[in-house]
Short mmCIF file of C-alpha atoms in Angstrom, two decimals:
data_model
loop_
_atom_site.label_atom_id
_atom_site.label_comp_id
_atom_site.label_asym_id
_atom_site.label_seq_id
_atom_site.Cartn_x
_atom_site.Cartn_y
_atom_site.Cartn_z
CA MET A 29 0.21 -0.13 0.28
CA ALA A 30 2.77 2.34 1.07
CA PRO A 31 3.89 3.19 -2.47
CA LYS A 32 0.61 3.45 -4.08
CA ASN A 33 -0.06 6.33 -1.48
CA LYS A 34 3.18 7.58 -2.09
CA THR A 35 2.26 7.93 -5.91
CA ARG A 36 -1.01 9.28 -5.38
CA GLU A 37 0.65 11.64 -2.98
CA ARG A 38 3.00 12.90 -5.91
CA ILE A 39 0.37 13.24 -8.06
CA ILE A 40 -1.62 15.82 -6.22
CA GLU A 41 1.62 17.81 -5.18
CA ALA A 42 3.14 18.05 -8.93
CA SER A 43 -0.52 18.89 -9.79
CA LEU A 44 -0.86 21.77 -7.30
CA GLU A 45 2.56 23.38 -8.89
CA LEU A 46 2.01 23.23 -12.50
CA PHE A 47 -1.53 24.16 -12.11
CA ASN A 48 -0.73 27.10 -10.27
CA ALA A 49 2.65 27.67 -12.82
CA GLN A 50 1.21 27.12 -16.18
CA GLY A 51 -2.63 27.48 -15.36
CA GLU A 52 -4.89 24.39 -14.83
CA ARG A 53 -6.02 24.62 -18.48
CA SER A 54 -2.83 23.91 -20.00
CA VAL A 55 -1.95 20.96 -17.97
CA THR A 56 -2.90 17.51 -19.50
CA THR A 57 -2.77 14.31 -17.12
CA ASN A 58 -0.11 13.34 -20.08
CA HIS A 59 1.79 16.39 -19.09
CA LEU A 60 1.48 15.62 -15.63
CA ALA A 61 2.92 11.78 -15.70
CA ALA A 62 5.78 12.90 -18.41
CA HIS A 63 6.68 15.54 -15.18
CA LEU A 64 6.43 12.52 -12.71
CA GLY A 65 8.10 9.99 -14.72
CA ILE A 66 5.12 7.52 -14.09
CA SER A 67 3.04 6.09 -17.19
CA PRO A 68 -0.65 7.96 -17.93
CA GLY A 69 -2.05 4.59 -16.81
CA ASN A 70 -0.17 4.73 -13.57
CA LEU A 71 -1.43 8.14 -12.99
CA TYR A 72 -5.41 6.88 -14.39
CA TYR A 73 -4.91 3.96 -11.62
CA HIS A 74 -5.22 6.61 -9.09
CA PHE A 75 -7.29 9.42 -10.82
CA ARG A 76 -9.75 8.83 -13.38
CA ASN A 77 -9.44 11.92 -14.68
CA LYS A 78 -7.89 15.58 -13.89
CA GLN A 79 -11.05 16.65 -12.45
CA ALA A 80 -10.90 13.96 -9.95
CA ILE A 81 -7.13 15.74 -9.15
CA ILE A 82 -9.06 18.98 -8.85
CA ALA A 83 -11.94 17.61 -7.10
CA GLU A 84 -9.23 16.34 -4.41
CA LEU A 85 -7.25 19.88 -4.46
CA PHE A 86 -10.31 21.65 -4.00
CA ALA A 87 -11.28 19.51 -0.98
CA GLN A 88 -7.83 20.04 0.61
CA TYR A 89 -8.14 23.82 0.11
CA GLU A 90 -11.74 23.81 1.68
CA SER A 91 -10.84 21.94 4.98
CA ARG A 92 -7.82 24.00 5.27
CA VAL A 93 -10.03 27.33 5.16
CA ASP A 94 -13.11 25.43 7.12
CA MET A 95 -10.75 25.24 9.86
CA PHE A 96 -9.35 28.33 10.59
CA LEU A 97 -11.95 30.64 9.54
CA ARG A 98 -14.24 30.02 12.77
CA ARG A 99 -14.81 32.68 15.60
CA PRO A 100 -13.25 31.29 18.54
CA ASP A 101 -15.35 30.19 21.26
CA GLY A 102 -15.51 32.13 24.83
CA ARG A 103 -13.26 34.87 24.38
CA ALA A 104 -13.56 38.35 22.91
CA LEU A 105 -11.91 38.91 19.45
CA THR A 106 -8.68 41.10 18.89
CA VAL A 107 -6.57 42.81 16.58
CA GLU A 108 -4.15 40.11 16.53
CA ASP A 109 -6.78 37.51 15.70
CA LYS A 110 -7.30 39.84 12.65
CA THR A 111 -3.33 39.45 11.71
CA PHE A 112 -4.14 35.54 12.41
CA TYR A 113 -7.13 35.84 9.68
CA LEU A 114 -5.77 37.94 6.99
CA GLU A 115 -2.35 35.70 7.14
CA ALA A 116 -4.24 32.59 7.13
CA LEU A 117 -6.24 33.45 4.39
CA LEU A 118 -2.80 34.94 2.23
CA ALA A 119 -1.32 31.74 2.81
CA ALA A 120 -4.34 29.55 1.56
CA MET A 121 -4.60 31.66 -1.52
CA TRP A 122 -1.59 31.67 -2.79
CA HIS A 123 -1.39 27.86 -1.90
CA TYR A 124 -4.23 26.87 -4.20
CA ARG A 125 -4.34 30.18 -6.57
CA PHE A 126 -4.72 28.02 -9.60
CA LEU A 127 -8.39 27.81 -8.21
CA HIS A 128 -9.15 31.39 -8.08
CA ARG A 129 -7.52 32.01 -11.67
CA ASP A 130 -9.53 29.44 -13.19
CA LEU A 131 -12.49 29.53 -11.54
CA GLU A 132 -15.57 30.10 -14.13
CA HIS A 133 -13.60 27.32 -16.31
CA LEU A 134 -13.54 24.79 -13.68
CA LEU A 135 -17.26 25.46 -11.95
CA GLU A 136 -18.65 25.46 -15.85
CA THR A 137 -16.87 22.17 -17.09
CA ASP A 138 -17.70 20.37 -13.50
CA PRO A 139 -21.31 20.87 -12.06
CA GLU A 140 -20.44 18.45 -8.97
CA LEU A 141 -17.78 20.85 -8.54
CA ALA A 142 -19.89 23.85 -8.78
CA ALA A 143 -22.28 22.34 -6.03
CA ARG A 144 -19.69 22.21 -3.58
CA TYR A 145 -18.42 25.64 -4.42
CA ARG A 146 -21.85 27.18 -3.72
CA ASP A 147 -21.93 25.32 -0.51
CA PHE A 148 -18.61 26.25 0.46
CA ALA A 149 -19.01 29.85 -0.44
CA ARG A 150 -21.81 30.34 1.42
CA ARG A 151 -20.35 28.46 4.27
CA CYS A 152 -17.34 31.04 4.41
CA MET A 153 -19.47 34.13 4.01
CA ALA A 154 -21.72 32.75 7.25
CA SER A 155 -18.27 32.21 9.17
CA ALA A 156 -17.07 35.76 8.05
CA THR A 157 -20.10 37.19 9.12
CA SER A 158 -20.15 35.91 12.20
CA VAL A 159 -16.43 37.07 12.86
CA TYR A 160 -17.09 40.08 11.98
CA LYS A 161 -19.54 40.21 14.41
CA GLY A 162 -17.26 39.18 16.84
CA PHE A 163 -15.10 42.42 16.14
CA VAL A 164 -18.14 44.29 16.36
CA GLU A 165 -18.59 42.75 19.73
CA SER A 166 -15.39 43.42 21.02
CA GLY A 167 -15.29 46.74 20.21
CA ILE A 168 -12.71 46.55 17.09
CA LEU A 169 -15.28 47.65 14.40
CA ASP A 170 -18.02 49.75 14.69
CA MET A 171 -20.95 48.85 12.26
CA ASN A 172 -24.61 47.74 12.18
CA ASP A 173 -25.82 44.47 10.72
CA GLU A 174 -26.70 45.79 7.36
CA GLN A 175 -23.02 46.82 6.95
CA VAL A 176 -21.48 43.10 7.94
CA GLU A 177 -23.83 41.86 5.34
CA ALA A 178 -22.24 44.18 2.52
CA LEU A 179 -18.89 44.14 4.11
CA THR A 180 -18.95 40.07 3.71
CA PHE A 181 -19.80 39.86 0.43
CA ASN A 182 -17.37 42.86 -0.56
CA SER A 183 -14.49 41.07 1.25
CA TRP A 184 -15.74 37.37 -0.37
CA ILE A 185 -15.47 38.93 -3.78
CA ILE A 186 -11.94 40.61 -3.41
CA LEU A 187 -10.74 37.60 -1.89
CA THR A 188 -11.66 35.58 -5.03
CA SER A 189 -11.74 37.75 -7.03
CA TRP A 190 -8.17 39.29 -6.70
CA VAL A 191 -5.67 36.90 -8.83
CA ARG A 192 -8.03 37.47 -11.43
CA PHE A 193 -7.86 41.27 -11.39
CA LEU A 194 -4.19 41.07 -11.48
CA CYS A 195 -4.19 38.93 -14.65
CA SER A 196 -6.61 41.26 -16.20
CA ILE A 197 -4.75 44.21 -15.35
CA ARG A 198 -1.07 43.59 -15.99
CA SER A 199 0.78 43.01 -19.05
CA ASN A 200 2.40 39.79 -17.85
CA PRO A 201 -0.25 37.54 -15.75
CA GLY A 202 1.82 34.85 -15.19
CA ASP A 203 4.34 36.60 -12.72
CA LEU A 204 1.96 36.74 -9.62
CA SER A 205 4.13 36.89 -6.09
CA GLU A 206 3.35 35.82 -2.71
CA GLU A 207 4.00 40.36 -2.48
CA LEU A 208 0.91 40.82 -4.83
CA MET A 209 -1.42 38.17 -2.80
CA ARG A 210 -0.35 40.57 0.24
CA ARG A 211 -2.03 43.59 -1.02
CA GLY A 212 -5.04 41.49 -2.15
CA ILE A 213 -5.41 41.24 1.62
CA TYR A 214 -4.75 44.35 2.19
CA GLN A 215 -7.39 45.37 -0.17
CA VAL A 216 -9.78 43.39 2.19
CA LEU A 217 -8.40 45.16 5.49
CA ALA A 218 -9.01 48.46 4.15
CA LEU A 219 -12.55 47.36 3.15
CA GLU A 220 -13.26 48.05 6.91
CA SER A 221 -10.75 51.05 7.39
CA GLY A 222 -13.96 53.56 7.71
CA HIS A 223 -15.17 51.43 10.23
CA VAL A 224 -12.66 50.99 12.82
CA SER A 225 -13.20 52.08 16.55
CA PRO A 226 -10.66 55.13 17.94
CA ALA A 227 -9.17 52.42 19.84
CA ALA A 228 -8.44 50.04 17.35
CA ARG A 229 -7.23 52.10 14.93
CA PRO A 230 -3.49 52.50 15.62
CA ALA A 231 -3.59 48.47 15.66
CA VAL A 232 -5.27 48.49 12.44
CA THR A 233 -2.87 51.09 10.70
CA ALA A 234 -0.03 49.32 12.11
CA LEU A 235 -1.45 46.08 10.14
CA LEU A 236 -2.33 48.11 6.89
CA GLN A 237 1.28 49.50 6.55
CA ARG A 238 2.51 46.25 7.18
CA LEU A 239 0.47 44.98 4.10
CA HIS A 240 1.07 47.67 1.73
CA VAL A 241 2.30 47.06 -1.55
CA PRO A 242 2.82 50.39 -3.98
CA LEU A 243 0.71 50.57 -6.57
CA GLU A 244 3.09 50.62 -9.34
CA GLN A 245 3.98 46.94 -8.28
CA VAL A 246 0.37 46.25 -8.35
CA LEU A 247 -0.15 47.41 -12.22
CA GLY A 248 3.23 46.04 -13.49
CA MET B 9 -25.18 51.79 -48.45
CA ALA B 10 -27.90 52.29 -46.25
CA PRO B 11 -29.57 48.71 -46.24
CA LYS B 12 -25.84 47.25 -45.41
CA ASN B 13 -25.15 49.62 -42.44
CA LYS B 14 -28.60 48.59 -41.35
CA THR B 15 -27.84 44.88 -41.62
CA ARG B 16 -24.52 45.75 -39.64
CA GLU B 17 -26.39 47.42 -36.87
CA ARG B 18 -29.32 44.09 -36.46
CA ILE B 19 -26.14 41.96 -36.31
CA ILE B 20 -24.22 44.35 -33.48
CA GLU B 21 -27.80 44.17 -31.70
CA ALA B 22 -28.60 40.61 -32.03
CA SER B 23 -25.08 39.53 -30.64
CA LEU B 24 -25.31 41.63 -27.73
CA GLU B 25 -29.11 40.28 -27.08
CA LEU B 26 -27.98 36.85 -27.47
CA PHE B 27 -24.76 37.06 -25.50
CA ASN B 28 -26.57 38.32 -22.79
CA ALA B 29 -28.96 35.67 -22.50
CA GLN B 30 -26.69 32.77 -23.67
CA GLY B 31 -23.26 33.76 -22.41
CA GLU B 32 -20.86 34.24 -25.52
CA ARG B 33 -19.31 30.95 -25.37
CA SER B 34 -22.69 28.86 -26.88
CA VAL B 35 -23.50 31.39 -29.43
CA THR B 36 -21.77 30.81 -32.70
CA THR B 37 -21.44 32.82 -36.01
CA ASN B 38 -24.18 30.21 -37.65
CA HIS B 39 -26.85 30.93 -34.58
CA LEU B 40 -26.50 34.84 -35.39
CA ALA B 41 -27.27 34.65 -38.65
CA ALA B 42 -29.94 31.83 -38.38
CA HIS B 43 -31.30 34.29 -35.70
CA LEU B 44 -31.80 36.93 -38.30
CA GLY B 45 -32.32 35.15 -40.99
CA ILE B 46 -29.49 36.34 -42.92
CA SER B 47 -27.14 34.04 -44.52
CA PRO B 48 -23.81 33.12 -43.06
CA GLY B 49 -21.81 34.32 -45.86
CA ASN B 50 -23.84 37.89 -45.65
CA LEU B 51 -22.95 37.88 -41.67
CA TYR B 52 -19.20 37.51 -42.90
CA TYR B 53 -19.38 39.97 -45.41
CA HIS B 54 -19.88 42.92 -42.55
CA PHE B 55 -17.58 40.97 -39.92
CA ARG B 56 -14.45 38.29 -40.38
CA ASN B 57 -15.60 36.52 -37.04
CA LYS B 58 -17.01 36.28 -33.85
CA GLN B 59 -14.34 38.28 -32.18
CA ALA B 60 -14.69 41.47 -34.08
CA ILE B 61 -18.57 41.53 -32.89
CA ILE B 62 -17.07 41.13 -29.77
CA ALA B 63 -14.61 44.15 -30.34
CA GLU B 64 -17.06 46.55 -31.66
CA LEU B 65 -19.15 45.65 -28.92
CA PHE B 66 -16.59 46.43 -26.16
CA ALA B 67 -15.63 49.51 -28.06
CA GLN B 68 -19.42 50.76 -27.64
CA TYR B 69 -19.15 49.90 -24.13
CA GLU B 70 -15.97 51.64 -23.58
CA SER B 71 -16.91 54.68 -25.27
CA ARG B 72 -19.84 54.99 -23.00
CA VAL B 73 -18.22 54.78 -20.27
CA ASP B 74 -15.56 57.14 -21.07
CA MET B 75 -17.99 59.23 -21.57
CA PHE B 76 -19.98 59.67 -18.17
CA LEU B 77 -17.10 58.42 -16.07
CA ARG B 78 -15.15 62.01 -15.24
CA ARG B 79 -15.17 64.88 -12.95
CA PRO B 80 -17.19 67.52 -14.25
CA ASP B 81 -15.05 70.68 -14.50
CA GLY B 82 -15.51 74.21 -12.70
CA ARG B 83 -18.13 73.00 -9.81
CA ALA B 84 -17.93 70.46 -6.29
CA LEU B 85 -19.35 67.25 -6.49
CA THR B 86 -22.83 66.67 -4.85
CA VAL B 87 -24.86 63.47 -3.58
CA GLU B 88 -26.74 63.61 -6.96
CA ASP B 89 -23.60 63.10 -8.61
CA LYS B 90 -23.22 59.93 -6.84
CA THR B 91 -26.49 58.65 -7.86
CA PHE B 92 -25.68 59.90 -11.21
CA TYR B 93 -22.68 57.74 -11.58
CA LEU B 94 -24.08 54.55 -10.04
CA GLU B 95 -26.95 54.45 -12.12
CA ALA B 96 -24.93 55.05 -15.27
CA LEU B 97 -22.65 52.53 -14.38
CA LEU B 98 -25.51 50.33 -13.38
CA ALA B 99 -27.13 51.09 -16.99
CA ALA B 100 -24.07 50.23 -18.68
CA MET B 101 -23.18 47.05 -16.95
CA TRP B 102 -26.68 45.81 -17.34
CA HIS B 103 -26.62 46.48 -21.22
CA TYR B 104 -23.07 44.67 -21.76
CA ARG B 105 -23.32 41.82 -18.66
CA PHE B 106 -22.18 39.10 -21.39
CA LEU B 107 -18.31 41.10 -21.33
CA HIS B 108 -18.08 40.86 -17.61
CA ARG B 109 -19.53 37.19 -17.31
CA ASP B 110 -17.16 35.87 -19.72
CA LEU B 111 -14.56 38.08 -19.19
CA GLU B 112 -11.38 35.65 -18.84
CA HIS B 113 -12.34 33.58 -21.50
CA LEU B 114 -12.68 36.74 -23.91
CA LEU B 115 -9.18 38.44 -22.58
CA GLU B 116 -7.48 35.05 -23.27
CA THR B 117 -8.66 34.33 -26.68
CA ASP B 118 -8.01 37.92 -27.97
CA PRO B 119 -4.78 39.34 -27.06
CA GLU B 120 -5.56 42.69 -28.85
CA LEU B 121 -8.89 42.52 -26.42
CA ALA B 122 -6.78 42.39 -23.34
CA ALA B 123 -4.72 44.89 -24.13
CA ARG B 124 -7.37 47.36 -24.79
CA TYR B 125 -9.10 46.21 -21.47
CA ARG B 126 -5.90 46.67 -20.17
CA ASP B 127 -5.68 50.50 -21.05
CA PHE B 128 -9.46 50.63 -20.38
CA ALA B 129 -9.38 49.60 -16.83
CA ARG B 130 -6.42 51.65 -16.12
CA ARG B 131 -8.37 54.70 -17.47
CA CYS B 132 -11.40 53.98 -15.34
CA MET B 133 -9.41 53.55 -12.01
CA ALA B 134 -7.42 57.01 -13.05
CA SER B 135 -10.99 58.50 -13.53
CA ALA B 136 -12.69 56.69 -10.40
CA THR B 137 -9.52 58.11 -8.24
CA SER B 138 -10.71 61.83 -9.66
CA VAL B 139 -14.10 61.23 -8.84
CA TYR B 140 -13.63 59.97 -5.37
CA LYS B 141 -11.34 62.89 -4.96
CA GLY B 142 -13.75 65.03 -5.89
CA PHE B 143 -16.40 64.07 -3.08
CA VAL B 144 -13.44 63.95 -0.72
CA GLU B 145 -13.18 67.98 -1.93
CA SER B 146 -16.57 68.48 -1.19
CA GLY B 147 -16.66 67.24 1.80
CA ILE B 148 -18.97 63.94 1.23
CA LEU B 149 -16.42 61.69 1.69
CA ASP B 150 -13.30 62.03 4.35
CA MET B 151 -10.74 59.97 3.33
CA ASN B 152 -7.20 60.55 2.27
CA ASP B 153 -5.02 59.65 -0.50
CA GLU B 154 -3.91 55.75 0.56
CA GLN B 155 -7.47 55.15 1.46
CA VAL B 156 -8.78 56.44 -2.16
CA GLU B 157 -6.32 54.49 -3.89
CA ALA B 158 -8.23 51.21 -2.36
CA LEU B 159 -11.26 52.26 -2.73
CA THR B 160 -10.49 52.35 -6.24
CA PHE B 161 -9.28 49.03 -6.72
CA ASN B 162 -12.27 48.02 -4.59
CA SER B 163 -14.81 49.24 -6.50
CA TRP B 164 -13.53 48.49 -9.78
CA ILE B 165 -13.09 44.72 -8.49
CA ILE B 166 -16.21 44.80 -7.34
CA LEU B 167 -18.23 46.37 -10.32
CA THR B 168 -16.27 43.88 -12.86
CA SER B 169 -16.64 40.69 -10.52
CA TRP B 170 -20.61 41.44 -9.30
CA VAL B 171 -22.02 38.95 -12.17
CA ARG B 172 -19.41 36.45 -12.07
CA PHE B 173 -19.99 36.25 -8.47
CA LEU B 174 -23.47 35.40 -8.94
CA CYS B 175 -23.05 33.18 -10.90
CA SER B 176 -20.92 31.12 -8.74
CA ILE B 177 -23.27 31.93 -5.70
CA ARG B 178 -26.73 31.05 -7.45
CA SER B 179 -28.19 28.03 -8.49
CA ASN B 180 -29.37 29.52 -11.69
CA PRO B 181 -26.71 31.45 -12.96
CA GLY B 182 -29.09 32.15 -15.87
CA ASP B 183 -31.96 34.23 -14.17
CA LEU B 184 -29.75 37.51 -13.80
CA SER B 185 -32.36 40.41 -13.57
CA GLU B 186 -31.64 44.20 -13.38
CA GLU B 187 -32.53 43.96 -9.71
CA LEU B 188 -29.34 41.89 -8.61
CA MET B 189 -27.01 44.22 -10.61
CA ARG B 190 -28.92 46.93 -8.09
CA ARG B 191 -27.43 45.36 -5.34
CA GLY B 192 -24.11 44.91 -7.15
CA ILE B 193 -24.17 48.80 -7.40
CA TYR B 194 -24.98 48.95 -3.34
CA GLN B 195 -22.34 46.87 -2.72
CA VAL B 196 -19.88 49.73 -4.53
CA LEU B 197 -21.85 52.68 -2.20
CA ALA B 198 -21.11 50.39 0.75
CA LEU B 199 -17.23 50.48 0.29
CA GLU B 200 -17.66 54.01 1.21
CA SER B 201 -20.14 53.56 3.94
CA GLY B 202 -17.46 54.49 6.90
CA HIS B 203 -16.18 57.26 5.26
CA VAL B 204 -18.95 59.38 4.36
CA SER B 205 -18.86 62.73 6.14
CA PRO B 206 -21.72 63.65 8.81
CA ALA B 207 -23.09 66.35 6.68
CA ALA B 208 -23.80 63.57 3.70
CA ARG B 209 -24.83 60.88 5.86
CA PRO B 210 -28.59 61.31 5.47
CA ALA B 211 -28.46 61.56 2.01
CA VAL B 212 -26.24 58.86 1.44
CA THR B 213 -28.11 56.45 3.91
CA ALA B 214 -31.48 57.34 1.82
CA LEU B 215 -29.30 56.32 -1.61
CA LEU B 216 -28.08 53.06 0.10
CA GLN B 217 -31.63 52.23 1.13
CA ARG B 218 -32.83 52.73 -2.68
CA LEU B 219 -30.36 50.33 -3.95
CA HIS B 220 -30.77 48.01 -1.26
CA VAL B 221 -31.72 44.45 -2.60
CA PRO B 222 -32.37 41.39 0.37
CA LEU B 223 -29.84 38.75 0.67
CA GLU B 224 -32.18 35.86 -0.07
CA GLN B 225 -32.73 37.43 -3.41
CA VAL B 226 -28.56 37.81 -3.81
CA LEU B 227 -28.23 33.79 -2.85
CA GLY B 228 -31.74 33.34 -4.74
#
């Protein structure tokens, strides 16, 4: 069993690497097999097609986000929690960046994945609403429920559209860097900038400065 | 000359209608010709391929947005201007909604269109920055330059990603309505909600209420 599972894991890892580097659409199962030095038949023994590999990578991404995107029990949220959420999101987005880049294509060609994505998106937005309400309750944000609802939608859209935005605005869409991802997180934090309570403002401003990436770098 | 130009216009109108209703990818030039009751040869006489039709529709969209997305000369901006910009954007987005729905695909398959889109996006963001700064100068918004820069990116991303967001979150992506577009404009206005000056707040709150569409309708 062990070597078989090892091959399965290697396929998953190499797929993620190649999808991220070249875009999922330009990587075929034959490319993958050649890259790994295994036969296409061996690859098909583990995954019946590319969609099955993508489904597995999406499941990894999903369980990773579900793990951290929740409100801690029994204590008030702090500005440090904000740093934690933003950095965890940045890391997850960067690790699985091909998903957001090719999202429409992936969802259009796989109705099962589209249904799972819908559930995932709704779950994430419900969690994000609960986290934002936690920041309101602990006095870091000053917002009403309608504003939290609008903020939740906006932060979800900015997060999931940032990679595509970069691709549409830059002359060289292939050169995404972790720094450019950081500016995406800055944009999500900037969504709240008008709603931060006076007491939390110095800490949030410091966090914004730490995440800032100059405009010229974004436009490339 | 007159009948030829009329056919050309009919092709453009029918393309926009079918692209919006069915998505650009599922409409071929043969569908278009059949829909118009003309021969494919006649269609090719006016447009050498579907990309040429899309380029013409994009040019229409571009000149329409360029026309209104500018700061008026010689006078301070008012909350009524905000209503004007938002409604003009809503109308343009709705009229050419296929563009935002299939954007990645359109840009990937046509490098010339991708270059034009990059210029258009940068120009729009420069205009939006200038308009937002106008709202700051007239005392409606209370923001510094960095916040205006972040707001400009965020409003561009929300506007151009709203249709796709709806498609990814709703079980029936085909049933987009003008009301759902309105919620997109609400989301753009909500980006500023924490930065509105006390004097302008009643008017902006009234505008937000007028644009609001309930959550249940968005999630469908």
